[in-house]
mmCIF file of C-alpha atoms (C1' of nucleotides) in Angstrom:
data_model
loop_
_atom_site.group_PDB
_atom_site.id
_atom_site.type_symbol
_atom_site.label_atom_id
_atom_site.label_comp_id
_atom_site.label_asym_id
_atom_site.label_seq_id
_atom_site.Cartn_x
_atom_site.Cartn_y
_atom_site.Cartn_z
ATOM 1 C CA UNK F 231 -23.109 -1.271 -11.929
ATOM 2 C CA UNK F 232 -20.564 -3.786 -10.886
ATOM 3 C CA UNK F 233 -19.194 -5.028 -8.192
ATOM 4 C CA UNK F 234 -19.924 -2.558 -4.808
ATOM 5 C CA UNK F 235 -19.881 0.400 -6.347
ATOM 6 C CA UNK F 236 -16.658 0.530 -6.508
ATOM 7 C CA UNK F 237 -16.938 0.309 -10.502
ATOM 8 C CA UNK F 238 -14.997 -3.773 -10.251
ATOM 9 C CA UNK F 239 -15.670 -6.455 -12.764
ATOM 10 C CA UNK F 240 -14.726 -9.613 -11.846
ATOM 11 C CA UNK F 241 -13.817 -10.257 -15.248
ATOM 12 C CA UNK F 242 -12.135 -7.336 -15.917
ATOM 13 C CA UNK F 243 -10.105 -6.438 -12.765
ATOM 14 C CA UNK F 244 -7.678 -3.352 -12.839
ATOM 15 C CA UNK F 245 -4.112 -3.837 -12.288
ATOM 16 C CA UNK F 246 -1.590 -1.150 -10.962
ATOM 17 C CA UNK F 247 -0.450 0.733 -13.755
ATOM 18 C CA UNK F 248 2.980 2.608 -13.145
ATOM 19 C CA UNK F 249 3.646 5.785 -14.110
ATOM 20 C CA UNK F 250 4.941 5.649 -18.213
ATOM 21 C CA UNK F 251 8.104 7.807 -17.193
ATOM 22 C CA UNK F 252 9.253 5.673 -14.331
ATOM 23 C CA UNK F 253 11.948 2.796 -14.881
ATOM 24 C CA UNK F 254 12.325 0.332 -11.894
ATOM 25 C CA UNK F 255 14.729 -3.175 -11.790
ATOM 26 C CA UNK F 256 13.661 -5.469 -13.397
ATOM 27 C CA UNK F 257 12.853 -8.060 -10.653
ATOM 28 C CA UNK F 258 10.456 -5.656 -9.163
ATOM 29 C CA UNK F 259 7.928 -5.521 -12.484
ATOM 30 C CA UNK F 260 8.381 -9.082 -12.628
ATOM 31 C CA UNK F 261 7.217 -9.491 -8.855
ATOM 32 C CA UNK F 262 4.184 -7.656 -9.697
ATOM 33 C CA UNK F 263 3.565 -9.538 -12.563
ATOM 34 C CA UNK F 264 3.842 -12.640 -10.638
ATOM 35 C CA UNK F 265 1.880 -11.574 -7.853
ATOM 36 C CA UNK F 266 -1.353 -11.432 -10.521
ATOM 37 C CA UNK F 267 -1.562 -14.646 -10.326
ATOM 38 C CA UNK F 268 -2.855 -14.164 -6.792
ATOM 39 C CA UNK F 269 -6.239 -12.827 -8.266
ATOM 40 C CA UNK F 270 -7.010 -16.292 -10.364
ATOM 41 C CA UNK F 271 -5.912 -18.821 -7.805
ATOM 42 C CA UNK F 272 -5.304 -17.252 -4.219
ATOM 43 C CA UNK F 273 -5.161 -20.376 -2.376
ATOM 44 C CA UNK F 274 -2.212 -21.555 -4.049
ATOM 45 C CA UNK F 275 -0.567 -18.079 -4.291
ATOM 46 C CA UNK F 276 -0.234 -16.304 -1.578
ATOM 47 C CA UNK F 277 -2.396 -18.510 1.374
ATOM 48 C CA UNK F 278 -2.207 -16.259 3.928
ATOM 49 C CA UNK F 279 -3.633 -13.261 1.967
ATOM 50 C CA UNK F 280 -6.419 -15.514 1.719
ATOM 51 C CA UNK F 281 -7.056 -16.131 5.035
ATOM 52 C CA UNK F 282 -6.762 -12.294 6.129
ATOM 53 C CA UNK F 283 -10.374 -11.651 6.084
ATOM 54 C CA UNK F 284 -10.127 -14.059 9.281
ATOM 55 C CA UNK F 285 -12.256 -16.548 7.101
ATOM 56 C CA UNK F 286 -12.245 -19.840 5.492
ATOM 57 C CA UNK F 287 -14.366 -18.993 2.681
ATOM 58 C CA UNK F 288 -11.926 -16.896 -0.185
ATOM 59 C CA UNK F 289 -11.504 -13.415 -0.325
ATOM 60 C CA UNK F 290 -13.865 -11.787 -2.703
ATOM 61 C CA UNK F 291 -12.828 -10.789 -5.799
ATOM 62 C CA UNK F 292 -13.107 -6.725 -5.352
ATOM 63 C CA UNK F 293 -10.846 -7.374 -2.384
ATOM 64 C CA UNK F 294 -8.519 -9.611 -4.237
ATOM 65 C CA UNK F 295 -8.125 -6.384 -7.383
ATOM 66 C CA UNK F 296 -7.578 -3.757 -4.372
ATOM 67 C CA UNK F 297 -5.031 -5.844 -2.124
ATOM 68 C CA UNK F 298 -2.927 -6.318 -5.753
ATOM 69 C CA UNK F 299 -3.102 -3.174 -6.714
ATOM 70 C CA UNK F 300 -2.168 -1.493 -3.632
ATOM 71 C CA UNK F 301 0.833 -4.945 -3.463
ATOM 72 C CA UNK F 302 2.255 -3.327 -6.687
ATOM 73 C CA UNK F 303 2.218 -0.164 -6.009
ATOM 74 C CA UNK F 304 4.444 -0.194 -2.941
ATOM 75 C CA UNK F 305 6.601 -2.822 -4.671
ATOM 76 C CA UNK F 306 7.093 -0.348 -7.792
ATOM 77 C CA UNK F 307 8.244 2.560 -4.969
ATOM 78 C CA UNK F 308 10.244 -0.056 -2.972
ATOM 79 C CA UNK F 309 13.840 0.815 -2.012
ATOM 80 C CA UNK F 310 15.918 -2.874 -2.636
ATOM 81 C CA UNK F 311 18.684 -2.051 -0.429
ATOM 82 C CA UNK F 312 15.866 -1.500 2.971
ATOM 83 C CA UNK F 313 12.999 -3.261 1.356
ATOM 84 C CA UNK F 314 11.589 0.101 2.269
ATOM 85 C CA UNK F 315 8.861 1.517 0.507
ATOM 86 C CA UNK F 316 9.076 5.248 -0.514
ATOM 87 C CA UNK F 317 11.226 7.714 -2.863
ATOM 88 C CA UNK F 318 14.730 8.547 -2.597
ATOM 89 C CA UNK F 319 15.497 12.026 -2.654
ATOM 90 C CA UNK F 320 18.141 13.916 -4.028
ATOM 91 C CA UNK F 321 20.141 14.380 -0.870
ATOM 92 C CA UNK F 322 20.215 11.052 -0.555
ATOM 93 C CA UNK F 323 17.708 11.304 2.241
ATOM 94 C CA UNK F 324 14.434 8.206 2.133
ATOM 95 C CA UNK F 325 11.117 9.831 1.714
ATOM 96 C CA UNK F 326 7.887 7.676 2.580
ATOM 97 C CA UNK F 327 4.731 7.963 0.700
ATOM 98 C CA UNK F 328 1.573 8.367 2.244
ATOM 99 C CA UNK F 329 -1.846 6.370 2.391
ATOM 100 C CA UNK F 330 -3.469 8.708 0.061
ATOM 101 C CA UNK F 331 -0.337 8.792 -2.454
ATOM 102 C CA UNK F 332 -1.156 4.904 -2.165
ATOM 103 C CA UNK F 333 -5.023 5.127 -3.197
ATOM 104 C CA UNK F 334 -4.483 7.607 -5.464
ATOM 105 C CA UNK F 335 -1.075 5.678 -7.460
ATOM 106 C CA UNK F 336 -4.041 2.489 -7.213
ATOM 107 C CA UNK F 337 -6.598 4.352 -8.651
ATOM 108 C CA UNK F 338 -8.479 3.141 -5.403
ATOM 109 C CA UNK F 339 -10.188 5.184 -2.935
ATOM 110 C CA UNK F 340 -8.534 6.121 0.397
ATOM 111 C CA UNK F 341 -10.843 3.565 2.251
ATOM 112 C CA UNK F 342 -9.974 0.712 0.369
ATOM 113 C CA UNK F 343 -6.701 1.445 0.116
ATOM 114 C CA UNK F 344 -6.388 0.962 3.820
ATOM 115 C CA UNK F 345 -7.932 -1.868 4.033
ATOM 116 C CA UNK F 346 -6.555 -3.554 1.545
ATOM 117 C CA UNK F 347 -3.449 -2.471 3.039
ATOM 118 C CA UNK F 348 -4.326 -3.538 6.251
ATOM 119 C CA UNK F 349 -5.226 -6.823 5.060
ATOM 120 C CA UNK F 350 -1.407 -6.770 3.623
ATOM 121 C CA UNK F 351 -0.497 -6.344 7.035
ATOM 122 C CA UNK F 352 -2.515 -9.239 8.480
ATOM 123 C CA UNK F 353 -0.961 -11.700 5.427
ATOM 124 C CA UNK F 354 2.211 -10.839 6.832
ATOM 125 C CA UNK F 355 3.383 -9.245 3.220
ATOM 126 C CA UNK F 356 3.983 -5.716 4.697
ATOM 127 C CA UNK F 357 5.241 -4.238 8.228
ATOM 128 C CA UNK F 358 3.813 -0.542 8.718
ATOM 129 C CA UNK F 359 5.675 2.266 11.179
ATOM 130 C CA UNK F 360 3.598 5.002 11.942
ATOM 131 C CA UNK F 361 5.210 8.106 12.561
ATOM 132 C CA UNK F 362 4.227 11.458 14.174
ATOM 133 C CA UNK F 363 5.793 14.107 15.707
ATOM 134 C CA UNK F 364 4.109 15.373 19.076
ATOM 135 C CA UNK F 365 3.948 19.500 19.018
ATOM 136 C CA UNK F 366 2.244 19.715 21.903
ATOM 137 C CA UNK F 367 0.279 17.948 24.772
ATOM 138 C CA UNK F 368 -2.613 17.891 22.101
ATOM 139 C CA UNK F 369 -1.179 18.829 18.962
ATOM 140 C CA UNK F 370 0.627 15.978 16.538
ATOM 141 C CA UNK F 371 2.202 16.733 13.082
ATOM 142 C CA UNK F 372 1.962 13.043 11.164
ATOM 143 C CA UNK F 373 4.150 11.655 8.795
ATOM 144 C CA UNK F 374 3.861 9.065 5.981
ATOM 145 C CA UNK F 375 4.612 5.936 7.863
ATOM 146 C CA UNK F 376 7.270 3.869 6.848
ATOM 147 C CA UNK F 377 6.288 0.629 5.399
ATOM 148 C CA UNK F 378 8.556 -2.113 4.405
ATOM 149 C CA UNK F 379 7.882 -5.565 2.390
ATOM 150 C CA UNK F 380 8.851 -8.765 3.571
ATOM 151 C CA UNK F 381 11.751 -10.529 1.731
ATOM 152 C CA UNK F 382 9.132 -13.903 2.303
ATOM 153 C CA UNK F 383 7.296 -12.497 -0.227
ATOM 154 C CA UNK F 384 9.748 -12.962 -2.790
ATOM 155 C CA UNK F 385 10.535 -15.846 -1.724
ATOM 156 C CA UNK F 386 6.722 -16.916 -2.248
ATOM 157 C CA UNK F 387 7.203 -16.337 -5.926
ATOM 158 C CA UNK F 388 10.564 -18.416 -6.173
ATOM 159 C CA UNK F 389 12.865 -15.248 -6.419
ATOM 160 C CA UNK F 390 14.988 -15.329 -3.100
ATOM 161 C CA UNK F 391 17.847 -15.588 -5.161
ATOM 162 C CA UNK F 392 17.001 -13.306 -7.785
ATOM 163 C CA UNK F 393 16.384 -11.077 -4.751
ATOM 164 C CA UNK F 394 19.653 -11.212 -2.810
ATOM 165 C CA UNK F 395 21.351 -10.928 -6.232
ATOM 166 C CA UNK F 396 19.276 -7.253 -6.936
ATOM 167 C CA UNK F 397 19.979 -5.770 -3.459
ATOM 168 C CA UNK F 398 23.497 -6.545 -3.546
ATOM 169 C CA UNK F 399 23.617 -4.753 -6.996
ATOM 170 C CA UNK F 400 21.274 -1.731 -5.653
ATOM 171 C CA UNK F 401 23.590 -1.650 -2.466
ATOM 172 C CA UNK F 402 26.453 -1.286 -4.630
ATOM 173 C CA UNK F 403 24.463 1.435 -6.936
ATOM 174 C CA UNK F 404 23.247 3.310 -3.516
ATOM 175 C CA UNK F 405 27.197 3.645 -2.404
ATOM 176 C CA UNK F 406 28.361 4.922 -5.182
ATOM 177 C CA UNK F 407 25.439 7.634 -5.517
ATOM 178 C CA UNK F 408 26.637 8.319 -1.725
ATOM 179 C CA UNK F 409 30.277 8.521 -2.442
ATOM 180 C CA UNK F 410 29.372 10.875 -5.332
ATOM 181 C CA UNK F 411 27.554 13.078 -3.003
ATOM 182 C CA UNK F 412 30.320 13.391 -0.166
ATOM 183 C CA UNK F 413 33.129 14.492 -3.481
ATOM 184 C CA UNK F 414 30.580 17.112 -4.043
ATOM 185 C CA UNK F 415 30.119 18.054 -0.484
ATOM 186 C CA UNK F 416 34.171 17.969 -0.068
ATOM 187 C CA UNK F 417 34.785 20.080 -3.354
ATOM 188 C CA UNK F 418 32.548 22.731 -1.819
ATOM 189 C CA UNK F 419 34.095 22.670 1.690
ATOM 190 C CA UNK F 420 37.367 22.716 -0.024
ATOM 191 C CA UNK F 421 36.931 25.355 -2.375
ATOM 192 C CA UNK F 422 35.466 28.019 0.510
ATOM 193 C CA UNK F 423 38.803 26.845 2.897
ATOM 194 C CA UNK F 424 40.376 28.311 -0.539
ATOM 195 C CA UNK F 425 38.741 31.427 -0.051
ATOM 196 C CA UNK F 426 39.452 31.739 3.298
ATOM 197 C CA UNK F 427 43.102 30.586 2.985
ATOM 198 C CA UNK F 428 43.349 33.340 0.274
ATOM 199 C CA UNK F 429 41.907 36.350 1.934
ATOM 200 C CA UNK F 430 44.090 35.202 5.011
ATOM 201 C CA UNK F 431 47.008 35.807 2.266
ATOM 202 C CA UNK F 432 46.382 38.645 0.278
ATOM 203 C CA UNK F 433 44.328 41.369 2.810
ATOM 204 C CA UNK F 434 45.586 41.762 6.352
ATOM 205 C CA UNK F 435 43.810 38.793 7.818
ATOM 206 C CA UNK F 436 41.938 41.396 10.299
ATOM 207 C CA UNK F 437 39.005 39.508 12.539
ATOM 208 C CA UNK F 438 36.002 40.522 10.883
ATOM 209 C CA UNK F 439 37.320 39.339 7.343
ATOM 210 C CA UNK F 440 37.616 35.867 9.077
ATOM 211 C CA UNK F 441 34.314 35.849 10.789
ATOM 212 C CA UNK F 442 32.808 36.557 7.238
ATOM 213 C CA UNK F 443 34.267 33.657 5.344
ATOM 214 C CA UNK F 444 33.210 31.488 8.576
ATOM 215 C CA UNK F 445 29.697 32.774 8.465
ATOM 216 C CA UNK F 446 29.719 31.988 4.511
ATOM 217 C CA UNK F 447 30.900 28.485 5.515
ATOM 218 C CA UNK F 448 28.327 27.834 7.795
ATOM 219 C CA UNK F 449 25.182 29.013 5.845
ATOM 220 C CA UNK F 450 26.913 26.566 2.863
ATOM 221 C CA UNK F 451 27.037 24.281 4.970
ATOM 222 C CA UNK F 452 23.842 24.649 6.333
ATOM 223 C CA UNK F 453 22.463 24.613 2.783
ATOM 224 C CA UNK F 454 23.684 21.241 2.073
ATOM 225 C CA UNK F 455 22.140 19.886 5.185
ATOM 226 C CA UNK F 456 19.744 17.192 4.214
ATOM 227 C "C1'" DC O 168 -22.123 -33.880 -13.677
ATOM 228 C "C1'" DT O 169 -24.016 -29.378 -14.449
ATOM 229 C "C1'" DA O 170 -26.899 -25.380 -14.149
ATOM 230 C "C1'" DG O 171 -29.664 -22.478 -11.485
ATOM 231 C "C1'" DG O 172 -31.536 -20.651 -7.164
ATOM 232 C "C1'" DC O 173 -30.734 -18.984 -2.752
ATOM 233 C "C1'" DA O 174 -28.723 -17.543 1.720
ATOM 234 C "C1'" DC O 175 -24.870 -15.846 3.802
ATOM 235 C "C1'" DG O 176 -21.594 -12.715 4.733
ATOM 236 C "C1'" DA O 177 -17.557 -10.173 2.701
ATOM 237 C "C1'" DC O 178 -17.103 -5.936 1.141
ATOM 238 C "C1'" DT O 179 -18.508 -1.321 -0.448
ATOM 239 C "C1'" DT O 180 -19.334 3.904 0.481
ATOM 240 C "C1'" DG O 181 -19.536 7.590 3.598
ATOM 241 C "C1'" DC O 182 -19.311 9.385 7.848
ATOM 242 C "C1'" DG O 183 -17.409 10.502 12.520
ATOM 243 C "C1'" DG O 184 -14.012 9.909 15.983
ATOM 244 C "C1'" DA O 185 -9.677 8.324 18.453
ATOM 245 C "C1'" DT O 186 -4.794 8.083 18.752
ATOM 246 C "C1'" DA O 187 -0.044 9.265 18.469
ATOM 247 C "C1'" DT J 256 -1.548 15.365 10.078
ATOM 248 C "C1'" DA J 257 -1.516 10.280 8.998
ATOM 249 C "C1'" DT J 258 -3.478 6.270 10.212
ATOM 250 C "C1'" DC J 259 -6.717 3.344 12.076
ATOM 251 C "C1'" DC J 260 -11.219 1.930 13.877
ATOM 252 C "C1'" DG J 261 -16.260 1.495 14.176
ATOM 253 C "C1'" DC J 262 -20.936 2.006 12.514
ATOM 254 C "C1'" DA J 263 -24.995 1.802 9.231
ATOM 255 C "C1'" DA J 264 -27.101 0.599 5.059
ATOM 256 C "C1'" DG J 265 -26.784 -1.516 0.929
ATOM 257 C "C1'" DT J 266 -24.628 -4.578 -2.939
ATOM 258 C "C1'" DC J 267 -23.451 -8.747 -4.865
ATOM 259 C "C1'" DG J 268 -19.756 -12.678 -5.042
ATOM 260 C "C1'" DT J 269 -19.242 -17.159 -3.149
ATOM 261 C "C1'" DG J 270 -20.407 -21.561 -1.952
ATOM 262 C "C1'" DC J 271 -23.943 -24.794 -0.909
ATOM 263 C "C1'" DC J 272 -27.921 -27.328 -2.201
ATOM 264 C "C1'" DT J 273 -31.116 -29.333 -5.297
ATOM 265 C "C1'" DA J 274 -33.359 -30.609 -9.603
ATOM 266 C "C1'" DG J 275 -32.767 -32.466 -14.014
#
DNA sequence: CTAGGCACGACTTGCGGATA
DNA sequence: TATCCGCAAGTCGTGCCTAG
């Protein structure tokens, strides 16, 4: 068996593989293939990863293979425009993914994953929001936290540049999916008005005729609601 | 200088528990 | 419910030391 039975080979270490189907900017698979480089020489890669164990001796290999895997996993789900990390839905809304979407995306287990994460954390590489809604004086409903990734860290691999360029394209991608979004909003808003601008017309516009195109409005409306 | 032995301690799994 | 923390027992990578 190798390493602590966690199945490593110093030799041999497994790198994040992204799912075949997905297709990401271009800047963000060449992050994580810079960020390898990390597992040969972490001194002069990313120093303060090293030091996160809180220790001047260097971070053990096993470590080393979890901490980049779990590093290019949340850069392959990270949002350019917030340097968020999660999947954008299709209302537009920002949807987080979890510690155990994390491990699992690694092919690490939920243990290491958090550590390795944590140890992220320490290196100053990620920021982590916990969220949770309270239910009741005992009761909590959690949510995937929001975790974002530190524009330093791009600059650590010489892309600052390359960086400011991508977001400013993504930005400009992200409004136009928005604007796209409102027209279709608008168009359905519009056509219902129609409707109720016709039936004012053509029936005697008696109050309960009204009330029922308003009521159709509203649970449109409603639908749309992110 | 290099290879090998050894001790240390970083890290693993697996569990339970706390917190928000 | 998601995340984080601590503990115990065990593994083995890392770095130091020494012999050749």
């Amino acid at each position: 068996m190798q390493g602590n039975n966690c199945g490593h080979d110093p030799d041999k270490p497994r790198w994040f593989e992204p799912p075949k189907q997905h297709t990401r900017p271009k800047i963000i698979s060449k992050a994580i293939a810079e960020i390898r480089r990390y597992y040969r020489a972490p001194v002069a890669t990313i120093p303060s990863l090293n030091l996160a164990n809180g220790s001047e001796r260097q971070q053990r290999s096993e470590r080393r293979e979890a901490c980049l895997a779990v590093l290019s996993c949340l850069l392959h789900y990270l949002d350019l425009v917030s340097l968020r990390v999660g999947i954008p839905q299709n209302d537009t809304s920002f949807q987080g993914i979890s510690m155990p979407f994390i491990a699992e995306k690694s092919g690490l287990s939920l243990r290491r994953a958090e550590r390795a994460a944590a140890d992220l954390v320490r290196a100053g590489l990620i920021t982590v929001h916990p969220l949770c809604q309270k239910l009741t004086d005992t009761a909590y409903k959690g949510y995937a936290a929001i975790r974002t990734i530190s524009a330093k860290l791009f600059a650590l691999l010489g892309m600052s540049a390359r960086l400011r360029h991508e977001r400013e394209r993504a930005t400009a991608r992200q409004r136009k999916r928005n604007r796209k979004h409102e027209q279709k909003q608008a168009a359905k808003i519009s056509l219902v008005a129609d409707m109720i601008a016709n039936q004012a017309n053509i029936f005697d516009p008696t109050e309960s005729a009204a009330m029922s195109a308003i009521r159709k409005l509203k649970s449109i409306l409603s639908d749309s609601d992110p």
